[in-house]
mmCIF file of C-alpha atoms in Angstrom:
data_model
loop_
_atom_site.group_PDB
_atom_site.id
_atom_site.type_symbol
_atom_site.label_atom_id
_atom_site.label_comp_id
_atom_site.label_asym_id
_atom_site.label_seq_id
_atom_site.Cartn_x
_atom_site.Cartn_y
_atom_site.Cartn_z
ATOM 1 C CA MET A 1 -23.431 -9.044 -16.160
ATOM 2 C CA ASP A 2 -22.933 -6.736 -13.144
ATOM 3 C CA ALA A 3 -23.788 -9.539 -10.718
ATOM 4 C CA MET A 4 -21.342 -11.866 -12.457
ATOM 5 C CA VAL A 5 -18.575 -9.248 -12.383
ATOM 6 C CA ASN A 6 -19.182 -8.456 -8.710
ATOM 7 C CA ALA A 7 -19.149 -12.128 -7.752
ATOM 8 C CA TYR A 8 -16.010 -12.761 -9.764
ATOM 9 C CA ARG A 9 -14.283 -9.696 -8.357
ATOM 10 C CA THR A 10 -15.112 -10.708 -4.771
ATOM 11 C CA GLU A 11 -13.630 -14.119 -5.452
ATOM 12 C CA LEU A 12 -10.530 -12.552 -7.023
ATOM 13 C CA ASP A 13 -10.007 -10.356 -3.984
ATOM 14 C CA LEU A 14 -9.207 -13.490 -1.997
ATOM 15 C CA ARG A 15 -6.841 -15.424 -4.240
ATOM 16 C CA PRO A 16 -4.607 -15.272 -7.317
ATOM 17 C CA PRO A 17 -5.686 -17.000 -10.550
ATOM 18 C CA THR A 18 -5.206 -20.737 -10.872
ATOM 19 C CA SER A 19 -4.857 -20.671 -14.668
ATOM 20 C CA PRO A 20 -4.300 -18.150 -17.496
ATOM 21 C CA ARG A 21 -7.701 -19.069 -18.966
ATOM 22 C CA GLU A 22 -9.586 -18.196 -15.771
ATOM 23 C CA HIS A 23 -7.744 -14.887 -15.459
ATOM 24 C CA LEU A 24 -7.667 -13.725 -19.086
ATOM 25 C CA ALA A 25 -11.282 -14.652 -19.854
ATOM 26 C CA SER A 26 -12.714 -12.591 -17.000
ATOM 27 C CA PRO A 27 -14.431 -9.259 -17.732
ATOM 28 C CA VAL A 28 -12.497 -7.767 -14.820
ATOM 29 C CA THR A 29 -9.131 -8.607 -16.374
ATOM 30 C CA ARG A 30 -10.175 -7.326 -19.787
ATOM 31 C CA GLY A 31 -11.282 -4.034 -18.261
ATOM 32 C CA VAL A 32 -8.074 -3.699 -16.245
ATOM 33 C CA LEU A 33 -5.858 -4.401 -19.257
ATOM 34 C CA ARG A 34 -7.718 -1.828 -21.365
ATOM 35 C CA ILE A 35 -7.044 0.720 -18.616
ATOM 36 C CA GLN A 36 -3.383 -0.323 -18.511
ATOM 37 C CA ASN A 37 -3.111 0.072 -22.272
ATOM 38 C CA ARG A 38 -4.429 3.635 -21.991
ATOM 39 C CA ILE A 39 -1.975 4.350 -19.173
ATOM 40 C CA LEU A 40 0.881 3.318 -21.454
ATOM 41 C CA SER A 41 -0.306 5.305 -24.444
ATOM 42 C CA ALA A 42 -0.897 8.370 -22.237
ATOM 43 C CA ALA A 43 2.599 8.076 -20.756
ATOM 44 C CA ARG A 44 4.148 7.793 -24.201
ATOM 45 C CA GLU A 45 2.252 10.794 -25.579
ATOM 46 C CA PHE A 46 3.128 12.931 -22.550
ATOM 47 C CA LEU A 47 6.834 12.085 -22.581
ATOM 48 C CA ALA A 48 7.128 12.435 -26.359
ATOM 49 C CA ASP A 49 5.546 15.891 -26.130
ATOM 50 C CA ARG A 50 8.208 16.797 -23.527
ATOM 51 C CA GLY A 51 11.036 15.779 -25.885
ATOM 52 C CA PHE A 52 11.830 12.343 -24.436
ATOM 53 C CA VAL A 53 13.078 9.527 -26.674
ATOM 54 C CA GLU A 54 11.854 5.993 -25.956
ATOM 55 C CA LEU A 55 14.586 3.356 -25.970
ATOM 56 C CA LEU A 56 14.400 -0.401 -25.462
ATOM 57 C CA ALA A 57 15.869 -1.432 -22.130
ATOM 58 C CA PRO A 58 18.204 -4.442 -21.830
ATOM 59 C CA ILE A 59 16.795 -7.494 -20.073
ATOM 60 C CA ILE A 60 20.151 -9.051 -19.107
ATOM 61 C CA GLY A 61 23.560 -7.643 -18.140
ATOM 62 C CA PRO A 62 26.718 -8.405 -16.159
ATOM 63 C CA VAL A 63 25.325 -6.431 -13.200
ATOM 64 C CA THR A 64 22.019 -4.910 -12.182
ATOM 65 C CA ASP A 65 20.660 -2.559 -9.523
ATOM 66 C CA PRO A 66 21.796 -3.885 -6.117
ATOM 67 C CA GLY A 67 19.343 -1.802 -4.065
ATOM 68 C CA THR A 68 16.356 -4.121 -4.200
ATOM 69 C CA ARG A 69 15.155 -4.178 -0.574
ATOM 70 C CA GLY A 70 15.579 -7.805 0.392
ATOM 71 C CA SER A 71 14.844 -9.365 -2.991
ATOM 72 C CA LYS A 72 17.220 -11.729 -4.788
ATOM 73 C CA GLN A 73 18.706 -11.340 -8.249
ATOM 74 C CA VAL A 74 18.379 -14.030 -10.908
ATOM 75 C CA ASP A 75 21.574 -15.360 -12.515
ATOM 76 C CA ILE A 76 21.774 -16.778 -16.033
ATOM 77 C CA ASP A 77 24.571 -18.368 -18.057
ATOM 78 C CA PHE A 78 25.443 -15.990 -20.898
ATOM 79 C CA TYR A 79 27.929 -17.970 -23.014
ATOM 80 C CA GLY A 80 29.957 -18.990 -19.999
ATOM 81 C CA HIS A 81 29.592 -15.674 -18.172
ATOM 82 C CA ARG A 82 27.316 -15.117 -15.185
ATOM 83 C CA TYR A 83 24.818 -12.414 -16.133
ATOM 84 C CA LYS A 84 21.795 -11.028 -14.302
ATOM 85 C CA LEU A 85 18.179 -10.487 -15.197
ATOM 86 C CA MET A 86 17.456 -6.806 -14.709
ATOM 87 C CA THR A 87 15.982 -5.825 -11.361
ATOM 88 C CA SER A 88 16.093 -2.195 -12.521
ATOM 89 C CA ALA A 89 17.500 -0.415 -15.565
ATOM 90 C CA ILE A 90 19.021 2.454 -13.567
ATOM 91 C CA LEU A 91 22.641 1.944 -14.694
ATOM 92 C CA TYR A 92 21.567 1.719 -18.330
ATOM 93 C CA LYS A 93 19.423 4.832 -17.997
ATOM 94 C CA GLN A 94 22.517 6.795 -16.997
ATOM 95 C CA ALA A 95 24.432 5.287 -19.915
ATOM 96 C CA SER A 96 21.649 6.141 -22.370
ATOM 97 C CA LEU A 97 22.091 9.854 -21.661
ATOM 98 C CA LEU A 98 25.255 9.656 -23.760
ATOM 99 C CA ALA A 99 22.909 9.313 -26.760
ATOM 100 C CA PHE A 100 19.977 11.555 -25.754
ATOM 101 C CA ASP A 101 19.504 13.942 -22.844
ATOM 102 C CA ARG A 102 15.883 12.865 -22.226
ATOM 103 C CA ILE A 103 15.063 9.158 -22.368
ATOM 104 C CA PHE A 104 12.480 6.689 -21.134
ATOM 105 C CA TYR A 105 11.929 2.940 -21.163
ATOM 106 C CA ILE A 106 8.929 0.705 -20.593
ATOM 107 C CA ALA A 107 11.185 -1.779 -18.840
ATOM 108 C CA PRO A 108 10.614 -5.339 -17.558
ATOM 109 C CA ASN A 109 12.094 -6.223 -14.161
ATOM 110 C CA VAL A 110 12.531 -9.503 -12.294
ATOM 111 C CA ARG A 111 13.052 -9.607 -8.526
ATOM 112 C CA LEU A 112 12.674 -12.678 -6.358
ATOM 113 C CA GLU A 113 10.897 -10.851 -3.566
ATOM 114 C CA PRO A 114 10.835 -12.241 -0.003
ATOM 115 C CA LEU A 115 7.955 -14.671 0.494
ATOM 116 C CA GLU A 116 6.294 -12.392 3.033
ATOM 117 C CA THR A 117 5.661 -9.812 0.290
ATOM 118 C CA ALA A 118 3.033 -12.110 -1.239
ATOM 119 C CA SER A 119 0.667 -10.791 1.443
ATOM 120 C CA THR A 120 1.259 -7.061 0.804
ATOM 121 C CA ASP A 121 -1.064 -6.958 -2.266
ATOM 122 C CA ARG A 122 1.497 -4.821 -4.107
ATOM 123 C CA HIS A 123 4.509 -7.015 -4.915
ATOM 124 C CA LEU A 124 5.183 -9.086 -8.014
ATOM 125 C CA ALA A 125 8.287 -11.074 -8.909
ATOM 126 C CA GLU A 126 7.988 -9.905 -12.529
ATOM 127 C CA PHE A 127 6.780 -6.384 -13.284
ATOM 128 C CA HIS A 128 7.300 -3.356 -15.519
ATOM 129 C CA GLN A 129 8.328 0.232 -14.918
ATOM 130 C CA ILE A 130 7.964 3.482 -16.791
ATOM 131 C CA ASP A 131 11.617 4.477 -16.412
ATOM 132 C CA VAL A 132 12.553 8.114 -17.052
ATOM 133 C CA GLU A 133 15.925 9.890 -16.953
ATOM 134 C CA LEU A 134 16.710 13.562 -17.594
ATOM 135 C CA ALA A 135 20.209 15.030 -17.997
ATOM 136 C CA GLY A 136 21.033 18.110 -15.940
ATOM 137 C CA ALA A 137 17.960 17.717 -13.720
ATOM 138 C CA ARG A 138 17.564 17.982 -9.967
ATOM 139 C CA ALA A 139 15.242 15.945 -7.751
ATOM 140 C CA ARG A 140 12.592 18.674 -7.678
ATOM 141 C CA ASP A 141 12.620 18.851 -11.495
ATOM 142 C CA VAL A 142 11.745 15.199 -11.908
ATOM 143 C CA GLN A 143 9.252 15.295 -9.036
ATOM 144 C CA ASN A 144 7.389 18.013 -10.945
ATOM 145 C CA LEU A 145 7.671 16.006 -14.169
ATOM 146 C CA LEU A 146 6.343 12.903 -12.419
ATOM 147 C CA ALA A 147 3.408 14.784 -10.902
ATOM 148 C CA ASP A 148 2.486 16.203 -14.324
ATOM 149 C CA LEU A 149 2.799 12.743 -15.881
ATOM 150 C CA LEU A 150 0.469 11.213 -13.300
ATOM 151 C CA ARG A 151 -2.076 14.002 -13.764
ATOM 152 C CA HIS A 152 -2.009 13.504 -17.539
ATOM 153 C CA ILE A 153 -2.456 9.737 -17.222
ATOM 154 C CA VAL A 154 -5.396 10.043 -14.828
ATOM 155 C CA ARG A 155 -7.141 12.618 -17.019
ATOM 156 C CA ARG A 156 -6.762 10.433 -20.111
ATOM 157 C CA VAL A 157 -7.924 7.241 -18.420
ATOM 158 C CA VAL A 158 -10.965 8.901 -16.850
ATOM 159 C CA ALA A 159 -11.904 10.462 -20.193
ATOM 160 C CA ASP A 160 -11.299 7.405 -22.388
ATOM 161 C CA ARG A 161 -11.946 4.396 -20.136
ATOM 162 C CA ALA A 162 -15.022 5.511 -18.224
ATOM 163 C CA ALA A 163 -16.901 2.282 -18.995
ATOM 164 C CA GLU A 164 -14.089 0.109 -17.651
ATOM 165 C CA LEU A 165 -13.723 2.222 -14.502
ATOM 166 C CA GLU A 166 -17.478 1.969 -13.908
ATOM 167 C CA LEU A 167 -17.331 -1.799 -14.416
ATOM 168 C CA LEU A 168 -14.642 -2.014 -11.749
ATOM 169 C CA GLY A 169 -16.552 0.261 -9.370
ATOM 170 C CA ARG A 170 -13.783 2.888 -9.304
ATOM 171 C CA ASP A 171 -14.777 6.212 -7.725
ATOM 172 C CA THR A 172 -13.445 8.635 -10.346
ATOM 173 C CA ALA A 173 -14.203 11.658 -8.180
ATOM 174 C CA THR A 174 -11.755 10.369 -5.585
ATOM 175 C CA LEU A 175 -9.259 9.590 -8.335
ATOM 176 C CA THR A 176 -9.371 13.008 -10.000
ATOM 177 C CA GLU A 177 -9.694 15.369 -7.034
ATOM 178 C CA PHE A 178 -5.907 15.893 -6.869
ATOM 179 C CA VAL A 179 -5.209 16.656 -10.540
ATOM 180 C CA ASP A 180 -5.374 20.443 -10.204
ATOM 181 C CA ARG A 181 -3.425 20.656 -6.923
ATOM 182 C CA PRO A 182 0.309 20.522 -6.151
ATOM 183 C CA PHE A 183 1.529 17.341 -4.514
ATOM 184 C CA ASP A 184 2.526 17.566 -0.862
ATOM 185 C CA ARG A 185 6.107 16.769 0.086
ATOM 186 C CA MET A 186 7.208 15.187 3.381
ATOM 187 C CA SER A 187 10.831 14.699 4.413
ATOM 188 C CA HIS A 188 11.936 11.253 5.574
ATOM 189 C CA PRO A 189 12.499 12.485 9.183
ATOM 190 C CA LYS A 190 8.974 13.926 9.262
ATOM 191 C CA ALA A 191 7.549 10.684 7.905
ATOM 192 C CA VAL A 192 9.396 8.756 10.626
ATOM 193 C CA ALA A 193 8.121 11.149 13.302
ATOM 194 C CA ALA A 194 4.543 10.881 12.035
ATOM 195 C CA LEU A 195 4.673 7.096 12.105
ATOM 196 C CA ARG A 196 6.137 6.984 15.594
ATOM 197 C CA GLU A 197 3.380 9.292 16.835
ATOM 198 C CA LEU A 198 0.928 6.752 15.429
ATOM 199 C CA GLY A 199 2.661 3.946 17.325
ATOM 200 C CA HIS A 200 4.528 2.444 14.367
ATOM 201 C CA PRO A 201 8.202 1.643 15.216
ATOM 202 C CA GLN A 202 9.800 3.010 12.055
ATOM 203 C CA ASP A 203 13.623 2.830 11.924
ATOM 204 C CA PRO A 204 14.904 6.410 11.308
ATOM 205 C CA HIS A 205 17.929 5.072 9.411
ATOM 206 C CA ALA A 206 16.016 2.884 6.965
ATOM 207 C CA GLU A 207 13.512 3.182 4.156
ATOM 208 C CA ILE A 208 9.909 3.547 5.253
ATOM 209 C CA ASP A 209 8.823 -0.063 5.702
ATOM 210 C CA TRP A 210 5.842 -1.561 3.917
ATOM 211 C CA ALA A 211 3.528 -1.322 6.899
ATOM 212 C CA GLY A 212 4.558 2.307 7.435
ATOM 213 C CA GLU A 213 3.907 3.176 3.803
ATOM 214 C CA ARG A 214 0.441 1.705 4.074
ATOM 215 C CA ILE A 215 -0.308 3.709 7.223
ATOM 216 C CA LEU A 216 0.759 7.001 5.642
ATOM 217 C CA SER A 217 -1.008 6.124 2.403
ATOM 218 C CA GLU A 218 -4.299 5.362 4.137
ATOM 219 C CA LYS A 219 -4.256 8.781 5.826
ATOM 220 C CA ALA A 220 -3.548 10.687 2.586
ATOM 221 C CA GLY A 221 -6.179 12.253 0.362
ATOM 222 C CA ALA A 222 -3.885 12.655 -2.655
ATOM 223 C CA PRO A 223 -0.507 11.390 -3.911
ATOM 224 C CA PHE A 224 2.465 12.837 -2.021
ATOM 225 C CA PHE A 225 6.262 12.622 -1.929
ATOM 226 C CA ILE A 226 8.516 11.309 0.833
ATOM 227 C CA ALA A 227 11.944 12.811 0.139
ATOM 228 C CA ASP A 228 15.554 12.902 1.325
ATOM 229 C CA TYR A 229 16.194 9.432 2.729
ATOM 230 C CA PRO A 230 19.252 8.863 4.941
ATOM 231 C CA LYS A 231 22.506 7.695 3.409
ATOM 232 C CA GLY A 232 22.781 3.926 3.680
ATOM 233 C CA SER A 233 19.083 3.307 3.077
ATOM 234 C CA ARG A 234 19.335 3.263 -0.734
ATOM 235 C CA GLY A 235 21.731 2.307 -3.536
ATOM 236 C CA PHE A 236 25.097 3.876 -4.377
ATOM 237 C CA TYR A 237 23.639 5.793 -7.332
ATOM 238 C CA ASP A 238 21.336 8.058 -5.259
ATOM 239 C CA ARG A 239 23.212 11.348 -4.958
ATOM 240 C CA GLU A 240 24.290 12.507 -1.524
ATOM 241 C CA SER A 241 23.540 16.147 -0.772
ATOM 242 C CA ARG A 242 26.565 18.426 -0.901
ATOM 243 C CA SER A 243 25.016 20.850 1.593
ATOM 244 C CA GLU A 244 23.568 18.190 3.954
ATOM 245 C CA PRO A 245 26.013 15.268 4.232
ATOM 246 C CA GLY A 246 24.275 12.014 5.032
ATOM 247 C CA VAL A 247 21.077 13.004 3.190
ATOM 248 C CA LEU A 248 20.216 11.543 -0.212
ATOM 249 C CA ARG A 249 18.485 13.627 -2.862
ATOM 250 C CA ASN A 250 15.858 11.024 -3.575
ATOM 251 C CA PHE A 251 12.139 10.428 -3.143
ATOM 252 C CA ASP A 252 9.199 8.049 -3.273
ATOM 253 C CA LEU A 253 5.749 8.860 -4.623
ATOM 254 C CA ILE A 254 3.049 7.453 -2.351
ATOM 255 C CA ALA A 255 -0.500 6.949 -3.596
ATOM 256 C CA PRO A 256 -3.456 7.634 -1.286
ATOM 257 C CA GLU A 257 -6.212 5.197 -0.214
ATOM 258 C CA GLY A 258 -3.723 2.653 1.136
ATOM 259 C CA TYR A 259 -2.154 1.822 -2.245
ATOM 260 C CA GLY A 260 1.354 2.732 -1.065
ATOM 261 C CA GLU A 261 4.474 3.443 -3.096
ATOM 262 C CA LEU A 262 4.095 3.932 -6.847
ATOM 263 C CA CYS A 263 7.517 5.256 -7.751
ATOM 264 C CA SER A 264 11.077 5.875 -6.571
ATOM 265 C CA GLY A 265 13.499 8.419 -8.001
ATOM 266 C CA SER A 266 16.563 10.512 -7.264
ATOM 267 C CA GLU A 267 19.349 12.705 -8.427
ATOM 268 C CA ARG A 268 22.212 10.428 -9.510
ATOM 269 C CA GLU A 269 25.815 10.225 -8.490
ATOM 270 C CA PHE A 270 27.863 10.711 -11.657
ATOM 271 C CA GLU A 271 31.439 11.352 -10.481
ATOM 272 C CA TYR A 272 33.783 8.360 -10.555
ATOM 273 C CA SER A 273 35.419 8.818 -7.140
ATOM 274 C CA ARG A 274 32.120 9.369 -5.350
ATOM 275 C CA ILE A 275 30.480 6.363 -6.996
ATOM 276 C CA VAL A 276 33.366 4.048 -6.087
ATOM 277 C CA SER A 277 33.322 5.368 -2.519
ATOM 278 C CA ARG A 278 29.554 4.854 -2.262
ATOM 279 C CA MET A 279 29.860 1.338 -3.680
ATOM 280 C CA ARG A 280 32.348 0.405 -0.988
ATOM 281 C CA GLU A 281 30.216 2.003 1.725
ATOM 282 C CA THR A 282 27.232 -0.096 0.659
ATOM 283 C CA GLY A 283 29.254 -3.322 0.481
ATOM 284 C CA GLU A 284 29.403 -3.506 -3.312
ATOM 285 C CA ASN A 285 32.557 -4.699 -5.099
ATOM 286 C CA PRO A 286 33.517 -2.074 -7.721
ATOM 287 C CA ALA A 287 35.251 -4.772 -9.792
ATOM 288 C CA LYS A 288 31.812 -6.190 -10.701
ATOM 289 C CA TYR A 289 30.830 -2.907 -12.355
ATOM 290 C CA GLY A 290 33.659 -2.704 -14.885
ATOM 291 C CA TRP A 291 31.709 -1.500 -17.915
ATOM 292 C CA TYR A 292 29.749 1.031 -15.856
ATOM 293 C CA LEU A 293 32.771 2.468 -14.052
ATOM 294 C CA ARG A 294 34.780 2.764 -17.293
ATOM 295 C CA MET A 295 31.933 4.791 -18.723
ATOM 296 C CA VAL A 296 31.691 6.942 -15.596
ATOM 297 C CA ARG A 297 35.445 7.579 -15.577
ATOM 298 C CA GLU A 298 35.207 8.873 -19.155
ATOM 299 C CA GLY A 299 32.304 11.117 -18.117
ATOM 300 C CA ILE A 300 28.509 10.879 -17.960
ATOM 301 C CA PRO A 301 25.981 13.687 -17.479
ATOM 302 C CA ALA A 302 24.591 14.702 -14.131
ATOM 303 C CA SER A 303 20.976 13.576 -14.110
ATOM 304 C CA ALA A 304 17.863 12.691 -12.182
ATOM 305 C CA GLY A 305 15.116 10.212 -12.917
ATOM 306 C CA PHE A 306 12.497 7.809 -11.625
ATOM 307 C CA GLY A 307 10.911 4.400 -12.112
ATOM 308 C CA LEU A 308 7.102 4.348 -11.971
ATOM 309 C CA GLY A 309 5.667 0.870 -11.393
ATOM 310 C CA LEU A 310 3.196 0.109 -14.181
ATOM 311 C CA GLU A 311 1.242 -2.629 -12.407
ATOM 312 C CA ARG A 312 1.098 -0.611 -9.166
ATOM 313 C CA LEU A 313 -0.073 2.448 -11.079
ATOM 314 C CA THR A 314 -2.709 0.359 -12.850
ATOM 315 C CA ARG A 315 -3.864 -1.038 -9.519
ATOM 316 C CA TYR A 316 -4.262 2.472 -8.095
ATOM 317 C CA VAL A 317 -5.999 3.975 -11.124
ATOM 318 C CA ALA A 318 -8.353 0.997 -11.496
ATOM 319 C CA GLY A 319 -8.974 0.695 -7.744
ATOM 320 C CA LEU A 320 -7.901 -2.954 -7.521
ATOM 321 C CA PRO A 321 -7.508 -4.920 -4.282
ATOM 322 C CA ALA A 322 -4.253 -6.586 -5.421
ATOM 323 C CA VAL A 323 -1.480 -5.781 -7.868
ATOM 324 C CA TRP A 324 -1.526 -9.214 -9.525
ATOM 325 C CA GLN A 325 -4.874 -8.241 -11.070
ATOM 326 C CA ALA A 326 -2.960 -5.644 -13.122
ATOM 327 C CA SER A 327 -0.867 -8.267 -14.926
ATOM 328 C CA ALA A 328 -1.967 -10.563 -17.760
ATOM 329 C CA TYR A 329 0.395 -13.268 -16.504
ATOM 330 C CA PRO A 330 1.022 -12.476 -12.818
ATOM 331 C CA LYS A 331 4.080 -13.863 -11.051
ATOM 332 C CA LEU A 332 3.578 -13.631 -7.283
ATOM 333 C CA PRO A 333 6.467 -14.133 -4.876
ATOM 334 C CA GLY A 334 6.806 -17.834 -4.142
ATOM 335 C CA VAL A 335 3.928 -18.891 -6.416
ATOM 336 C CA VAL A 336 4.955 -21.059 -9.376
ATOM 337 C CA SER A 337 2.816 -20.003 -12.348
ATOM 338 C CA PRO A 338 2.838 -19.855 -16.172
#
């Protein structure tokens, strides 16, 4: 069995599946999906214990998150109206705080990623996020929550899915060595400076690019945060600092071992005038966001939250070469598949 698994895994490292039968019948896929199932149950138990209410996220809406880093949105005809498939549930997370002050979704997302992302080993056109939002929170609050969530998930998976991790050849010592330590935090300017010292031409006004993330990730021994991106690099909903104009109170969580970004989060803009101003600055037409802006004008809570990529997290925890191995029915950018 071990020889068969190793041979199959080596083959999988080089190419995506050609059919659902090939993929779903493999012992590798079964092991990965059992790990993913435990990740989900661990996330739910952790968040429920912290007082969060799970809601079902919408899949379609008149608008969706515009800040999708080069990917395209998918339009559908909704009874004569042009609606979007959700690229992110961020606007609905803010709305949901009118019902409960702590919410989470296990949310599907569809993004037609640029074709070049098919070679990054960490992009899918269809994926899921563990989406969390907390009223009255600051960026540091949800960073701490996220770190505790990741620690809890890793502990549970290592304890309950040891056989699957062994099957996949995952080094659990490497995986668990960070669980009792605080996560490091690096500002965006420091990340840019570190990359430039290493010879990588990172734009100081933009998000850390995919190659830069991989470089920083490969040098890390534990997950860490990159925080406080420059204004203009992210969507209108990331809150601009009141004490440091031009700086956004947001962050990414970067996994070690070259796995790259697992999660993005931020404090949210919640004041009507600031949101409309930010929309215009980022080239968005406020008229498209009618339902959202009416809600904001009537008042929504200040909040912070994050979206943790489920397939990326599964890839990291299971030690997989490519993120498509963490999906039962993977949709790679540019690859037509069931």
